[in-house]
Amino acid sequence: MAETLSSLAELGGSTKGVQAEAPVHVQKLDKLGRAYATGKRKDAVARVWIKPGSGKITVNTRALEVYFARPVLRMLLNQPLVAAGRADQYDVLVTVDGGGLSGQAGAVRHGIAKALTYFEPELRGVLKKGGFLTRDSRTVERKKYGKAKARRSFQFSKR
C-alpha cells in the first residue's frame, strides 16, 4: 500500500541533489546572418527579419513612413529598438498580413522584439521588462445567437 509521509522533507527527498538550471538563450541566425521571428496581435501576423545595418525599416516592400502613415503606429514599432538602445543599428524587413493597421503595428512590434532577442540574447531582460515579448492575446469576442453583436441586444419595443 501507500506509505504515509510525516513531513515535507520526506516528500522532496528524491530530488535532493538536483538543481533546476535556468535555460540558456543562444543566438539564432539564418544562412544570411539574419534573425527571424513571428509576431502576432489580434488577427495580424508579422514575419520579421533583422540584420545589422543603418536602421532602415521596410514593411511589405514599402518604407515604414508609407505603410504606417500615422505617427503613433510608427512610434509603436520603434519602441523595442529604442528600449534596447539599438534604434539605428539594424535593418528590419517585415511582411505583415491580416487584421487592421493597429493590429499589424502590434504584430510587427512583437516580431521585432522577438527577433532582437534571437540576434542578441542578452537584450532579453530589457525587452521582457518592457513587456515587448508578451503576445497581447486580446481578440474580438465572437457574436452570439439572439444578439445583435457579441453582447449588444436588439432594440426593445414595448408596442
mmCIF file of C-alpha atoms in Angstrom:
data_model
loop_
_atom_site.group_PDB
_atom_site.id
_atom_site.type_symbol
_atom_site.label_atom_id
_atom_site.label_comp_id
_atom_site.label_asym_id
_atom_site.label_seq_id
_atom_site.Cartn_x
_atom_site.Cartn_y
_atom_site.Cartn_z
ATOM 1 C CA MET A 1 0.000 0.000 0.000
ATOM 2 C CA ALA A 2 0.935 3.693 0.046
ATOM 3 C CA GLU A 3 3.374 4.970 2.649
ATOM 4 C CA THR A 4 2.344 7.832 4.904
ATOM 5 C CA LEU A 5 4.670 10.847 4.890
ATOM 6 C CA SER A 6 5.112 12.802 8.101
ATOM 7 C CA SER A 7 6.906 15.897 6.736
ATOM 8 C CA LEU A 8 7.610 17.837 3.596
ATOM 9 C CA ALA A 9 11.288 16.914 3.798
ATOM 10 C CA GLU A 10 10.414 13.265 3.163
ATOM 11 C CA LEU A 11 8.339 14.245 0.145
ATOM 12 C CA GLY A 12 11.211 16.115 -1.531
ATOM 13 C CA GLY A 13 13.854 13.573 -0.537
ATOM 14 C CA SER A 14 14.190 12.060 -4.001
ATOM 15 C CA THR A 15 15.257 15.359 -5.628
ATOM 16 C CA LYS A 16 17.916 16.359 -3.093
ATOM 17 C CA GLY A 17 20.987 16.711 -5.327
ATOM 18 C CA VAL A 18 19.187 18.075 -8.393
ATOM 19 C CA GLN A 19 19.198 21.843 -9.027
ATOM 20 C CA ALA A 20 16.982 23.430 -11.680
ATOM 21 C CA GLU A 21 19.119 25.408 -14.126
ATOM 22 C CA ALA A 22 17.934 28.466 -15.998
ATOM 23 C CA PRO A 23 17.579 27.985 -19.764
ATOM 24 C CA VAL A 24 20.496 29.304 -21.789
ATOM 25 C CA HIS A 25 19.425 31.545 -24.678
ATOM 26 C CA VAL A 26 21.645 31.316 -27.741
ATOM 27 C CA GLN A 27 21.862 33.396 -30.902
ATOM 28 C CA LYS A 28 19.640 32.070 -33.730
ATOM 29 C CA LEU A 29 20.647 33.268 -37.222
ATOM 30 C CA ASP A 30 19.864 32.020 -40.742
ATOM 31 C CA LYS A 31 22.388 31.468 -43.564
ATOM 32 C CA LEU A 32 22.311 35.165 -44.491
ATOM 33 C CA GLY A 33 23.154 36.319 -40.940
ATOM 34 C CA ARG A 34 19.599 37.487 -40.147
ATOM 35 C CA ALA A 35 17.422 36.772 -37.138
ATOM 36 C CA TYR A 36 13.823 35.728 -37.904
ATOM 37 C CA ALA A 37 10.776 35.930 -35.668
ATOM 38 C CA THR A 38 6.992 35.865 -35.964
ATOM 39 C CA GLY A 39 4.881 38.463 -34.179
ATOM 40 C CA LYS A 40 1.122 38.257 -33.618
ATOM 41 C CA ARG A 41 -1.618 40.630 -32.472
ATOM 42 C CA LYS A 42 -5.397 40.264 -32.953
ATOM 43 C CA ASP A 43 -5.722 38.685 -36.440
ATOM 44 C CA ALA A 44 -2.449 40.105 -37.775
ATOM 45 C CA VAL A 45 0.692 38.013 -38.294
ATOM 46 C CA ALA A 46 4.068 39.637 -38.992
ATOM 47 C CA ARG A 47 7.194 37.865 -40.227
ATOM 48 C CA VAL A 48 10.261 39.875 -39.224
ATOM 49 C CA TRP A 49 13.911 39.595 -40.305
ATOM 50 C CA ILE A 50 16.596 41.819 -38.753
ATOM 51 C CA LYS A 51 20.232 42.227 -39.766
ATOM 52 C CA PRO A 52 22.923 44.781 -38.896
ATOM 53 C CA GLY A 53 22.502 47.954 -40.922
ATOM 54 C CA SER A 54 21.593 51.631 -40.931
ATOM 55 C CA GLY A 55 18.149 51.441 -39.278
ATOM 56 C CA LYS A 56 16.002 51.126 -42.423
ATOM 57 C CA ILE A 57 12.589 49.505 -41.817
ATOM 58 C CA THR A 58 10.725 48.019 -44.804
ATOM 59 C CA VAL A 59 7.136 46.779 -44.435
ATOM 60 C CA ASN A 60 5.642 44.753 -47.334
ATOM 61 C CA THR A 61 8.288 46.175 -49.745
ATOM 62 C CA ARG A 62 7.326 49.752 -48.775
ATOM 63 C CA ALA A 63 9.026 52.255 -46.474
ATOM 64 C CA LEU A 64 7.790 52.454 -42.889
ATOM 65 C CA GLU A 65 6.502 56.027 -43.364
ATOM 66 C CA VAL A 66 4.417 54.982 -46.383
ATOM 67 C CA TYR A 67 2.860 51.819 -44.916
ATOM 68 C CA PHE A 68 2.223 53.156 -41.400
ATOM 69 C CA ALA A 69 1.298 56.795 -42.066
ATOM 70 C CA ARG A 70 0.100 57.539 -38.506
ATOM 71 C CA PRO A 71 2.953 58.676 -36.209
ATOM 72 C CA VAL A 72 1.509 56.687 -33.286
ATOM 73 C CA LEU A 73 1.894 53.412 -35.193
ATOM 74 C CA ARG A 74 5.475 54.253 -36.214
ATOM 75 C CA MET A 75 6.304 55.083 -32.582
ATOM 76 C CA LEU A 76 4.811 51.713 -31.554
ATOM 77 C CA LEU A 77 7.161 49.871 -33.941
ATOM 78 C CA ASN A 78 10.264 51.673 -32.713
ATOM 79 C CA GLN A 79 9.613 51.009 -29.000
ATOM 80 C CA PRO A 80 11.585 47.716 -28.730
ATOM 81 C CA LEU A 81 14.531 49.165 -30.681
ATOM 82 C CA VAL A 82 14.618 52.324 -28.537
ATOM 83 C CA ALA A 83 14.264 50.364 -25.274
ATOM 84 C CA ALA A 84 17.193 48.153 -26.285
ATOM 85 C CA GLY A 85 19.241 51.168 -27.438
ATOM 86 C CA ARG A 86 19.579 49.769 -30.965
ATOM 87 C CA ALA A 87 17.457 52.328 -32.903
ATOM 88 C CA ASP A 88 19.796 52.857 -35.898
ATOM 89 C CA GLN A 89 21.820 49.642 -35.792
ATOM 90 C CA TYR A 90 19.528 47.135 -37.544
ATOM 91 C CA ASP A 91 17.755 46.938 -40.885
ATOM 92 C CA VAL A 92 14.300 45.410 -40.461
ATOM 93 C CA LEU A 93 12.406 43.590 -43.227
ATOM 94 C CA VAL A 94 8.753 42.824 -42.460
ATOM 95 C CA THR A 95 5.903 41.059 -44.221
ATOM 96 C CA VAL A 96 2.624 41.511 -42.381
ATOM 97 C CA ASP A 97 -0.826 40.164 -43.203
ATOM 98 C CA GLY A 98 -4.308 40.097 -41.672
ATOM 99 C CA GLY A 99 -6.176 42.425 -39.353
ATOM 100 C CA GLY A 100 -6.155 46.214 -39.480
ATOM 101 C CA LEU A 101 -3.309 48.706 -39.267
ATOM 102 C CA SER A 102 -3.324 48.863 -35.461
ATOM 103 C CA GLY A 103 -3.166 45.084 -35.109
ATOM 104 C CA GLN A 104 -0.469 44.897 -37.767
ATOM 105 C CA ALA A 105 1.621 47.502 -35.942
ATOM 106 C CA GLY A 106 1.320 45.495 -32.719
ATOM 107 C CA ALA A 107 2.296 42.309 -34.558
ATOM 108 C CA VAL A 108 5.371 43.980 -36.076
ATOM 109 C CA ARG A 109 6.382 45.334 -32.651
ATOM 110 C CA HIS A 110 6.100 41.851 -31.143
ATOM 111 C CA GLY A 111 8.102 40.344 -34.026
ATOM 112 C CA ILE A 112 10.883 42.959 -33.799
ATOM 113 C CA ALA A 113 11.258 42.332 -30.061
ATOM 114 C CA LYS A 114 11.469 38.555 -30.553
ATOM 115 C CA ALA A 115 13.947 38.909 -33.424
ATOM 116 C CA LEU A 116 16.140 41.190 -31.285
ATOM 117 C CA THR A 117 16.315 38.520 -28.586
ATOM 118 C CA TYR A 118 17.321 35.942 -31.197
ATOM 119 C CA PHE A 119 20.064 38.239 -32.535
ATOM 120 C CA GLU A 120 21.280 39.454 -29.121
ATOM 121 C CA PRO A 121 20.121 37.109 -26.320
ATOM 122 C CA GLU A 122 21.471 39.497 -23.637
ATOM 123 C CA LEU A 123 18.728 42.015 -24.568
ATOM 124 C CA ARG A 124 16.029 39.603 -23.381
ATOM 125 C CA GLY A 125 15.878 41.060 -19.852
ATOM 126 C CA VAL A 126 15.381 44.637 -21.054
ATOM 127 C CA LEU A 127 12.694 43.678 -23.578
ATOM 128 C CA LYS A 128 10.927 41.350 -21.145
ATOM 129 C CA LYS A 129 10.802 44.090 -18.507
ATOM 130 C CA GLY A 130 9.285 46.474 -21.082
ATOM 131 C CA GLY A 131 6.583 43.910 -21.904
ATOM 132 C CA PHE A 132 7.554 43.613 -25.572
ATOM 133 C CA LEU A 133 7.969 39.823 -25.606
ATOM 134 C CA THR A 134 4.478 39.066 -24.306
ATOM 135 C CA ARG A 135 1.910 38.389 -27.012
ATOM 136 C CA ASP A 136 -1.182 40.532 -26.478
ATOM 137 C CA SER A 137 -3.843 37.816 -26.576
ATOM 138 C CA ARG A 138 -6.891 40.112 -26.649
ATOM 139 C CA THR A 139 -9.038 39.342 -29.681
ATOM 140 C CA VAL A 140 -12.551 40.207 -30.840
ATOM 141 C CA GLU A 141 -15.267 38.333 -28.973
ATOM 142 C CA ARG A 142 -17.454 36.147 -31.171
ATOM 143 C CA LYS A 143 -21.049 37.050 -31.977
ATOM 144 C CA LYS A 144 -23.694 35.118 -30.008
ATOM 145 C CA TYR A 145 -27.009 33.977 -31.449
ATOM 146 C CA GLY A 146 -30.003 36.053 -30.337
ATOM 147 C CA LYS A 147 -27.765 39.138 -30.064
ATOM 148 C CA ALA A 148 -27.009 41.961 -32.499
ATOM 149 C CA LYS A 149 -23.266 41.733 -31.765
ATOM 150 C CA ALA A 150 -21.234 39.853 -29.152
ATOM 151 C CA ARG A 151 -23.181 41.330 -26.209
ATOM 152 C CA ARG A 152 -25.458 44.026 -27.595
ATOM 153 C CA SER A 153 -29.150 43.098 -27.630
ATOM 154 C CA PHE A 154 -31.667 44.062 -30.266
ATOM 155 C CA GLN A 155 -33.663 47.243 -29.552
ATOM 156 C CA PHE A 156 -36.551 46.611 -27.193
ATOM 157 C CA SER A 157 -40.007 47.941 -28.089
ATOM 158 C CA LYS A 158 -42.955 47.606 -25.749
ATOM 159 C CA ARG A 159 -45.543 48.019 -28.540
#
